[in-house]
Coordinates of C-alpha atoms in Angstrom, one line a residue:
M1 CA -72.5 -7.2 13.0
C2 CA -72.2 -11.1 13.4
S3 CA -68.4 -10.3 13.7
V4 CA -69.1 -7.9 16.7
K5 CA -71.1 -10.3 18.4
A6 CA -68.5 -13.0 17.9
D7 CA -65.8 -10.6 19.3
F8 CA -67.7 -10.3 22.6
E9 CA -69.2 -13.8 22.7
W10 CA -66.3 -14.5 25.5
V11 CA -68.0 -11.8 27.9
K12 CA -70.9 -14.0 28.2
K13 CA -68.7 -17.1 29.6
L14 CA -67.2 -14.5 32.1
T15 CA -70.7 -14.0 33.5
V16 CA -71.2 -15.0 37.1
K17 CA -74.4 -15.4 38.8
P18 CA -75.2 -13.0 41.6
C19 CA -75.9 -15.8 44.0
L20 CA -72.3 -17.0 43.3
L21 CA -71.1 -13.5 43.7
W22 CA -72.8 -13.5 47.2
F23 CA -71.3 -16.6 48.1
W24 CA -67.7 -15.7 47.3
F25 CA -68.5 -12.1 49.1
G26 CA -69.4 -14.0 52.3
L27 CA -66.2 -16.4 52.3
S28 CA -64.2 -13.2 52.0
I29 CA -66.2 -11.8 55.1
V30 CA -65.3 -15.1 56.9
T31 CA -61.4 -14.7 55.8
L32 CA -61.6 -11.1 57.4
I33 CA -63.2 -12.3 60.6
R34 CA -60.2 -15.2 60.6
L35 CA -57.8 -12.7 60.2
W36 CA -59.2 -10.9 63.5
V37 CA -59.4 -14.0 65.4
A38 CA -55.8 -14.8 64.3
A39 CA -54.6 -11.3 65.4
A40 CA -56.5 -11.5 68.7
S41 CA -55.6 -15.0 69.8
P42 CA -52.3 -15.8 71.8
L43 CA -49.9 -18.0 70.1
S44 CA -49.9 -21.9 71.2
P45 CA -46.7 -23.5 72.1
D46 CA -46.5 -25.4 69.0
E47 CA -47.0 -22.2 66.8
A48 CA -44.2 -20.4 68.8
Y49 CA -42.0 -23.4 68.2
Y50 CA -42.6 -23.0 64.5
W51 CA -41.8 -19.4 64.9
L52 CA -38.4 -20.4 66.3
W53 CA -37.9 -22.5 63.1
S54 CA -38.5 -19.4 61.1
N55 CA -35.8 -17.5 62.7
H56 CA -33.4 -20.1 61.9
L57 CA -34.1 -21.5 58.6
D58 CA -33.0 -24.9 57.5
Y59 CA -33.4 -27.4 54.8
S60 CA -35.7 -29.6 57.3
F61 CA -36.1 -29.8 60.9
Y62 CA -36.4 -32.5 63.8
D63 CA -40.2 -32.8 63.8
H64 CA -41.4 -31.9 60.0
P65 CA -40.4 -30.5 56.7
P66 CA -39.7 -26.4 56.4
M67 CA -42.9 -25.4 54.6
V68 CA -44.5 -24.1 57.9
A69 CA -41.2 -22.1 58.8
L70 CA -41.1 -20.6 55.3
W71 CA -44.8 -19.5 55.6
I72 CA -44.2 -17.8 59.0
K73 CA -41.1 -16.1 57.7
L74 CA -43.1 -14.8 54.9
G75 CA -46.0 -13.8 57.2
C76 CA -43.9 -12.1 59.6
W77 CA -42.2 -10.2 56.9
I78 CA -45.9 -8.7 56.0
G79 CA -47.2 -8.5 59.5
N80 CA -44.0 -8.2 61.7
K81 CA -43.6 -10.2 64.6
T82 CA -47.2 -10.3 66.0
A83 CA -49.6 -13.2 66.3
L84 CA -51.2 -12.0 63.1
G85 CA -47.8 -11.9 61.5
V86 CA -47.0 -15.7 62.4
R87 CA -50.3 -17.0 61.1
F88 CA -50.9 -14.3 58.5
L89 CA -51.2 -16.7 55.4
A90 CA -53.3 -19.2 57.1
P91 CA -56.8 -17.4 56.5
F92 CA -55.5 -16.8 52.9
A93 CA -54.8 -20.3 52.5
G94 CA -58.4 -21.2 53.7
L95 CA -59.6 -19.1 51.3
I96 CA -57.6 -19.9 48.1
G97 CA -57.8 -23.5 49.0
S98 CA -61.7 -23.2 48.8
V99 CA -61.4 -21.8 45.1
F100 CA -59.6 -24.9 44.2
I101 CA -61.9 -27.2 45.8
Y102 CA -64.6 -25.5 44.3
F103 CA -63.3 -26.2 40.8
S104 CA -62.3 -29.7 41.9
V105 CA -66.0 -30.6 42.2
M106 CA -66.5 -29.1 38.7
D107 CA -64.2 -31.5 37.2
F108 CA -65.0 -34.5 39.4
C109 CA -68.9 -34.1 39.1
H110 CA -70.7 -36.5 36.7
T111 CA -73.7 -34.3 35.9
S112 CA -73.5 -30.8 34.5
H113 CA -76.7 -29.6 36.1
D114 CA -75.4 -30.1 39.5
K115 CA -71.8 -29.1 39.3
E116 CA -72.3 -25.4 40.5
K117 CA -74.4 -26.3 43.4
N118 CA -72.1 -29.3 44.6
A119 CA -69.1 -27.2 44.2
I120 CA -70.6 -24.6 46.5
T121 CA -71.8 -27.4 49.0
A122 CA -68.1 -28.8 48.9
V123 CA -66.8 -25.4 50.0
L124 CA -69.2 -24.8 52.6
I125 CA -68.5 -28.1 54.1
L126 CA -64.8 -27.9 54.1
N127 CA -65.0 -24.4 55.6
T128 CA -67.5 -25.5 58.2
T129 CA -65.5 -28.5 59.9
L130 CA -63.6 -27.4 62.8
A131 CA -60.3 -28.9 61.4
I132 CA -60.2 -26.3 58.6
S133 CA -62.1 -23.6 60.5
V134 CA -59.4 -23.8 63.6
G135 CA -56.7 -24.5 60.9
S136 CA -57.4 -21.1 59.1
V137 CA -56.6 -19.1 62.4
T138 CA -53.5 -21.0 63.3
I139 CA -50.3 -22.1 61.9
T140 CA -49.0 -25.7 61.9
P141 CA -47.5 -27.9 59.1
D142 CA -51.2 -29.1 58.6
T143 CA -52.0 -25.5 57.2
P144 CA -49.7 -25.5 53.9
L145 CA -50.4 -29.3 53.8
I146 CA -54.0 -28.9 53.4
F147 CA -53.6 -25.9 51.3
F148 CA -51.4 -27.9 48.6
I149 CA -53.5 -31.0 48.9
C150 CA -56.5 -28.9 47.7
I151 CA -54.2 -27.8 44.8
F152 CA -53.2 -31.4 44.4
I153 CA -56.9 -32.6 44.0
W154 CA -57.6 -29.8 41.5
G155 CA -54.6 -30.8 39.4
C156 CA -56.1 -34.3 39.2
G157 CA -59.4 -33.4 38.4
R158 CA -58.1 -31.3 35.4
L159 CA -56.3 -34.2 34.2
L160 CA -59.4 -36.4 34.5
A161 CA -61.6 -33.8 32.8
T162 CA -59.2 -32.8 30.0
Q163 CA -57.5 -35.9 29.4
K164 CA -54.2 -33.7 28.7
L165 CA -51.2 -35.4 30.3
G166 CA -49.6 -32.0 30.9
W167 CA -51.3 -31.8 34.3
W168 CA -49.2 -34.3 35.6
L169 CA -46.5 -31.5 35.8
V170 CA -49.1 -29.4 38.1
I171 CA -49.7 -32.4 40.1
G172 CA -46.1 -33.1 40.6
I173 CA -45.4 -29.6 41.9
A174 CA -48.3 -29.7 44.2
A175 CA -47.3 -33.0 45.5
G176 CA -43.6 -31.9 46.3
C177 CA -44.9 -28.6 48.0
A178 CA -47.3 -30.9 50.0
L179 CA -44.5 -33.2 51.1
L180 CA -42.4 -30.2 51.8
S181 CA -45.2 -29.4 54.2
K182 CA -45.6 -32.6 56.2
Y183 CA -44.8 -36.4 55.5
T184 CA -48.5 -37.5 55.7
A185 CA -48.8 -36.0 52.1
L186 CA -47.4 -39.4 51.1
L187 CA -50.7 -41.1 51.8
M188 CA -52.3 -39.0 49.1
I189 CA -49.5 -39.5 46.5
A190 CA -49.7 -43.4 47.1
G191 CA -53.5 -43.2 46.6
L192 CA -52.7 -41.8 43.1
G193 CA -49.8 -44.0 42.6
V194 CA -52.3 -47.2 42.9
W195 CA -55.0 -45.5 40.6
C196 CA -52.1 -45.4 37.9
I197 CA -51.7 -48.9 38.1
L198 CA -55.1 -50.2 38.4
T199 CA -56.9 -47.8 35.6
V200 CA -56.7 -47.5 31.9
L201 CA -55.8 -43.6 31.8
G202 CA -53.1 -44.3 34.8
R203 CA -51.3 -47.0 32.8
S204 CA -51.5 -44.8 29.4
S205 CA -50.0 -42.0 31.6
L206 CA -47.0 -44.4 32.7
K207 CA -45.9 -44.4 29.2
S208 CA -45.6 -40.5 29.0
W209 CA -42.7 -38.3 30.1
K210 CA -45.0 -36.0 31.5
L211 CA -45.8 -38.2 34.2
W212 CA -42.3 -38.8 34.9
G213 CA -41.7 -35.2 34.6
G214 CA -44.2 -34.3 37.3
L215 CA -42.4 -37.2 39.7
F216 CA -39.0 -35.6 38.9
L217 CA -40.3 -32.1 40.3
T218 CA -41.9 -33.7 43.3
I219 CA -38.5 -35.3 44.0
L220 CA -36.6 -32.0 43.2
I221 CA -38.8 -29.9 45.5
F222 CA -38.6 -32.4 48.2
L223 CA -34.7 -33.0 47.9
P224 CA -33.8 -30.4 50.5
V225 CA -35.5 -32.7 53.1
I226 CA -33.5 -35.8 52.0
I227 CA -30.2 -33.9 52.0
W228 CA -31.0 -32.5 55.7
N229 CA -32.1 -35.9 57.0
S230 CA -28.8 -37.7 55.3
R231 CA -26.6 -35.2 57.3
H232 CA -28.6 -35.6 60.4
Q233 CA -28.8 -39.3 60.9
W234 CA -32.0 -39.4 58.9
I235 CA -33.6 -38.5 62.3
S236 CA -36.6 -36.9 61.0
F237 CA -37.5 -39.8 58.8
L238 CA -37.1 -42.1 61.6
K239 CA -39.1 -40.1 64.1
Q240 CA -42.1 -40.2 61.9
G241 CA -41.6 -43.4 59.9
G242 CA -40.5 -45.3 63.1
R243 CA -43.8 -45.2 64.4
T244 CA -45.2 -47.8 62.0
A245 CA -43.3 -50.4 63.9
D246 CA -44.9 -49.9 66.9
W247 CA -47.3 -52.8 67.9
H248 CA -49.7 -52.8 70.9
P249 CA -52.9 -54.7 69.8
S250 CA -54.0 -54.9 73.5
R251 CA -54.8 -50.9 73.3
A252 CA -56.3 -51.0 69.7
V253 CA -60.0 -50.6 71.1
Q254 CA -58.7 -47.4 73.2
F255 CA -56.7 -46.0 70.5
L256 CA -59.3 -46.7 67.8
S257 CA -62.1 -45.2 70.0
E258 CA -59.8 -42.1 70.6
L259 CA -59.5 -41.5 66.8
M260 CA -63.0 -42.0 66.2
I261 CA -64.0 -39.4 68.8
G262 CA -61.4 -36.8 67.6
Q263 CA -62.9 -37.0 64.1
I264 CA -66.4 -36.4 65.2
G265 CA -65.2 -33.3 67.1
L266 CA -63.1 -32.1 64.1
A267 CA -65.7 -33.0 61.4
T268 CA -68.5 -31.6 63.7
P269 CA -70.9 -34.4 64.5
I270 CA -73.2 -34.2 61.6
F271 CA -70.7 -33.8 58.9
F272 CA -69.0 -37.0 60.5
V273 CA -72.1 -38.9 59.7
C274 CA -72.5 -37.4 56.2
F275 CA -68.8 -38.3 55.5
C276 CA -69.3 -42.0 56.5
W277 CA -72.6 -42.3 54.3
A278 CA -70.9 -40.5 51.5
M279 CA -68.1 -43.1 51.4
I280 CA -70.5 -46.0 51.8
K281 CA -72.5 -44.5 48.8
L282 CA -69.0 -44.0 46.8
T283 CA -67.9 -47.5 47.7
K284 CA -71.1 -49.1 46.1
I285 CA -70.7 -47.0 42.9
V286 CA -67.0 -47.5 42.5
W287 CA -67.8 -51.5 42.6
Q288 CA -70.6 -51.1 40.2
S289 CA -69.2 -48.6 37.7
K290 CA -65.4 -48.7 37.8
A291 CA -65.5 -45.2 37.0
E292 CA -61.8 -43.9 37.0
N293 CA -62.6 -40.4 38.9
D294 CA -64.9 -42.1 41.5
F295 CA -62.3 -44.7 41.9
L296 CA -59.3 -42.1 42.4
L297 CA -61.5 -40.2 45.1
W298 CA -62.2 -43.5 46.9
L299 CA -58.5 -44.4 46.8
W300 CA -57.6 -41.2 48.5
V301 CA -59.6 -41.9 51.4
I302 CA -59.3 -45.8 51.7
I303 CA -55.4 -45.8 51.7
P304 CA -54.8 -43.2 54.4
V305 CA -57.7 -44.7 56.6
C306 CA -56.2 -48.2 56.6
V307 CA -52.7 -46.7 57.4
F308 CA -54.3 -44.8 60.3
V309 CA -56.1 -48.0 61.5
Q310 CA -52.9 -50.0 61.3
H311 CA -51.1 -47.2 63.2
A312 CA -53.9 -47.5 65.8
F313 CA -52.7 -50.9 66.7
G314 CA -49.5 -50.0 67.8
D315 CA -50.0 -46.1 69.0
R316 CA -52.4 -43.2 69.5
V317 CA -53.3 -41.5 66.2
Q318 CA -53.3 -37.8 66.6
A319 CA -56.7 -36.3 65.5
N320 CA -55.0 -33.7 63.3
W321 CA -53.5 -36.4 61.3
V322 CA -56.7 -37.0 59.5
G323 CA -57.1 -33.5 58.3
I324 CA -55.5 -34.3 55.1
L325 CA -58.7 -36.1 54.2
Y326 CA -61.0 -33.4 54.7
P327 CA -60.7 -31.7 51.1
V328 CA -61.7 -34.9 49.5
L329 CA -64.2 -35.9 51.9
S330 CA -65.7 -32.4 51.3
V331 CA -65.7 -33.3 47.5
I332 CA -66.9 -36.8 48.0
T333 CA -69.9 -35.5 50.1
A334 CA -71.0 -32.6 48.0
I335 CA -71.2 -35.0 44.9
Y336 CA -72.5 -38.1 46.4
F337 CA -74.5 -37.3 49.7
H338 CA -76.8 -34.4 50.1
R339 CA -78.9 -35.1 53.3
F340 CA -78.2 -33.2 56.7
I341 CA -76.0 -30.5 54.9
K342 CA -78.0 -27.6 56.0
S343 CA -78.2 -29.1 59.7
A344 CA -74.5 -29.9 59.5
C345 CA -73.7 -26.3 58.7
I346 CA -75.7 -24.6 61.2
L347 CA -74.5 -26.7 63.9
G348 CA -70.7 -26.7 62.6
N349 CA -71.0 -22.6 62.4
I350 CA -72.2 -22.6 65.9
M351 CA -69.3 -24.7 67.3
V352 CA -66.9 -22.6 65.2
G353 CA -68.2 -19.4 66.6
L354 CA -68.2 -20.6 70.2
I355 CA -64.1 -21.6 69.7
Y356 CA -63.2 -18.3 68.1
I357 CA -65.0 -16.5 70.9
Q358 CA -63.3 -18.4 73.4
S359 CA -60.0 -18.2 72.1
V360 CA -60.3 -14.4 71.8
F361 CA -62.2 -13.5 74.9
A362 CA -61.8 -16.7 77.3
Y363 CA -65.3 -15.8 78.0
F364 CA -67.1 -19.1 79.1
P365 CA -66.0 -20.4 82.5
I366 CA -65.0 -23.9 81.4
P367 CA -63.4 -26.0 84.3
A368 CA -59.7 -25.6 83.9
K369 CA -59.2 -29.3 83.7
Y370 CA -61.4 -29.3 80.5
D371 CA -60.6 -25.7 79.1
L372 CA -58.1 -26.6 76.2
M373 CA -58.2 -23.1 75.1
L374 CA -56.8 -22.0 78.5
K375 CA -54.1 -24.5 78.8
R376 CA -52.7 -23.9 75.2
L377 CA -53.3 -20.2 74.9
G378 CA -53.7 -18.7 78.2
G379 CA -51.1 -16.1 79.7
W380 CA -48.1 -16.7 77.9
A381 CA -47.1 -13.0 77.6
E382 CA -47.9 -12.3 81.1
L383 CA -45.7 -15.4 82.3
A384 CA -42.9 -13.9 80.2
K385 CA -42.9 -10.6 82.3
V386 CA -43.4 -12.5 85.7
V387 CA -40.5 -14.7 84.9
S388 CA -38.4 -11.7 84.0
C389 CA -39.2 -9.9 87.3
Q390 CA -38.4 -12.9 89.5
I391 CA -34.9 -13.9 88.0
P392 CA -31.9 -11.7 88.5
D393 CA -31.0 -9.7 85.5
S394 CA -28.8 -11.0 82.9
V395 CA -28.9 -14.7 84.6
P396 CA -29.7 -17.3 82.0
I397 CA -33.2 -19.0 82.1
I398 CA -32.8 -22.6 81.2
V399 CA -35.8 -24.6 79.7
D400 CA -36.4 -28.3 79.0
E401 CA -39.5 -28.1 77.3
Y402 CA -39.8 -26.9 73.7
G403 CA -43.1 -25.1 74.0
I404 CA -42.3 -23.2 77.0
A405 CA -39.0 -22.2 75.6
A406 CA -40.5 -20.9 72.3
E407 CA -43.5 -18.9 74.1
L408 CA -40.8 -17.1 76.3
A409 CA -38.6 -16.2 73.2
F410 CA -41.5 -15.0 71.2
Y411 CA -42.9 -12.5 74.2
E412 CA -39.3 -11.3 74.7
V413 CA -38.4 -12.3 78.3
H414 CA -35.4 -10.1 79.2
H415 CA -33.0 -13.1 79.9
P416 CA -30.6 -15.4 77.9
I417 CA -32.5 -18.6 77.2
I418 CA -30.7 -21.9 77.3
L419 CA -32.3 -24.8 75.8
V420 CA -31.9 -28.3 76.9
D421 CA -33.0 -31.4 75.0
R422 CA -31.8 -33.7 72.4
R423 CA -34.0 -32.1 69.6
W424 CA -32.0 -28.8 69.7
K425 CA -28.8 -30.7 68.6
Y426 CA -30.4 -30.8 65.2
F427 CA -30.8 -27.0 65.1
A428 CA -28.3 -24.6 63.9
L429 CA -27.7 -23.1 67.3
A430 CA -24.6 -22.5 69.3
D431 CA -23.6 -24.4 72.2
Y432 CA -23.9 -23.0 75.5
H433 CA -20.8 -23.5 78.0
G434 CA -21.9 -21.4 80.9
K435 CA -22.4 -23.2 84.3
N436 CA -25.4 -21.7 86.3
G437 CA -28.7 -20.7 85.7
Y438 CA -32.7 -20.9 86.8
L439 CA -34.7 -23.7 85.3
I440 CA -38.3 -23.1 84.6
R441 CA -40.3 -26.6 84.7
T442 CA -44.0 -27.4 84.7
Q443 CA -45.2 -29.0 87.8
R444 CA -46.7 -31.7 85.6
R445 CA -43.5 -33.2 85.9
K446 CA -43.4 -34.7 89.2
D447 CA -39.6 -35.6 89.3
M448 CA -36.7 -33.7 90.0
P449 CA -34.7 -31.8 87.0
P450 CA -32.7 -34.9 85.4
S451 CA -29.3 -35.4 86.5
V452 CA -28.0 -36.2 82.9
Y453 CA -28.3 -32.2 82.3
F454 CA -27.9 -31.0 85.9
L455 CA -25.5 -31.5 88.8
N456 CA -27.3 -29.5 91.4
S457 CA -30.9 -28.1 91.8
E458 CA -32.3 -25.9 94.4
K459 CA -36.1 -25.0 94.1
K460 CA -36.5 -21.3 94.5
G461 CA -40.1 -20.6 93.9
I462 CA -43.0 -20.8 91.6
V463 CA -44.6 -18.9 88.9
V464 CA -48.1 -19.3 87.6
R465 CA -49.5 -18.8 84.0
K466 CA -53.2 -17.9 84.3
I467 CA -55.7 -15.5 82.3
K468 CA -58.7 -13.7 84.1
Q469 CA -57.4 -15.2 87.4
R470 CA -57.9 -18.7 86.1
I471 CA -54.7 -20.8 86.2
A472 CA -53.7 -22.7 83.1
E473 CA -50.4 -24.1 84.5
T474 CA -47.9 -23.7 87.5
Y475 CA -44.2 -23.8 87.1
N476 CA -41.3 -24.7 89.5
I477 CA -38.1 -22.4 89.5
Y478 CA -34.8 -24.2 90.3
K479 CA -31.4 -23.0 90.5
V480 CA -29.3 -25.2 88.7
E481 CA -25.7 -26.1 87.8
L482 CA -25.5 -27.5 84.3
N483 CA -23.9 -31.2 83.8
Y484 CA -21.6 -31.1 80.6
S485 CA -20.0 -34.5 81.4
N486 CA -23.3 -36.6 80.9
A487 CA -25.0 -34.5 78.6
N488 CA -24.4 -35.4 74.7
Q489 CA -22.8 -33.1 72.3
H490 CA -24.8 -30.1 71.4
E491 CA -27.9 -30.9 73.6
I492 CA -27.3 -27.7 75.7
V493 CA -27.6 -24.7 73.2
Y494 CA -28.1 -20.9 73.4
L495 CA -31.1 -19.3 71.7
P496 CA -29.9 -16.0 70.5

């Protein structure tokens, strides 16, 4: 009898509380809603641009590493060339990443009786911020980055909880995939590196081949990006890393203010306050207790924040860059600061719901000047049809802005598309040697088409991008003659 009980003892360990089942069921429903929003919302110019990458896969690209292109390629293989196909993996990344954050809290939390409650809270926080909620219905390099950062945090939590150095191999793989998504992953890796130098467990790990094996896996996964850059004048590294050399302290107050306002919006206002208070409380704990797990969480926030603040003394910090911190901030807040969470979730979900409704239906009559959804998402498919009708058949359409080019290509404008810009020479695209075409150029650019690319230009008309009779943007159409004598080699290419 005792033997039978022992044989089935493992079943008790698999028992899940009903409330926890309901919680994950609710998150699955949220994922289905996100899939619907992803399918129903038009692609933004950046998303269409990354879709172009997926059609011309390479070891890396001018702007970012290739992970986002690989995700889009797989998504389109599943969901075809549709908005849902392009974004297909994003909602599932939000769901699965939440699972890793849940188990991360279980490892980082000190007290056993609060672990489950704190883990659920962390998932709620993460999925209620605009950064994650919007990022789970769109596809950018931040989407795979945050997903792999969640795995990276979980691997480190497992290392601390079990003291088994084999977890360094998992951490190395997650770090490599995060770097293959976006270079800012280096900030989280740097935090772990500092922790290794300054803590007992970290220094003991430096003596183990498993840590160095994890580092080798990180470098091996990231190696294609290094190879690509070595063949392209290190352009991607210089483009992203060169920003650190900017120095304009006179504008630091403006840039820091923009950074702060951006995070209040992306975190939602109450969660932003919660994050700040949680970091203050964690800082006090770190200086008092010197606990290794607390110190690691603290470093993962402090080092990137210092880098972002330093950057703000030279140039604008894009709000989405800080998104890399949201998984770890959710963990910290769930463990160390429990006030205002309910109010923050209510406000956050209202904000997320309104954004979802506006992105799908364009329901609210926001003035065009302030309607970011209209500016980014409105009327691209219709614009492609209008352009096709206004330009003579088989005559090339020439575009000198990557977002417009990508949108016209995705929504299948029925003309050859010629791309004019220095970025295109780093793509595996064929040079174009034709002479004449029609240039589509936004009226935001007040100057005439640049002579470095065009010998002659004659304005032929305008086209308007709009949704529900609301104008998002107006474009001039020029008949132009391409200038091959002044343009740098491979900067005028054909998009098949």
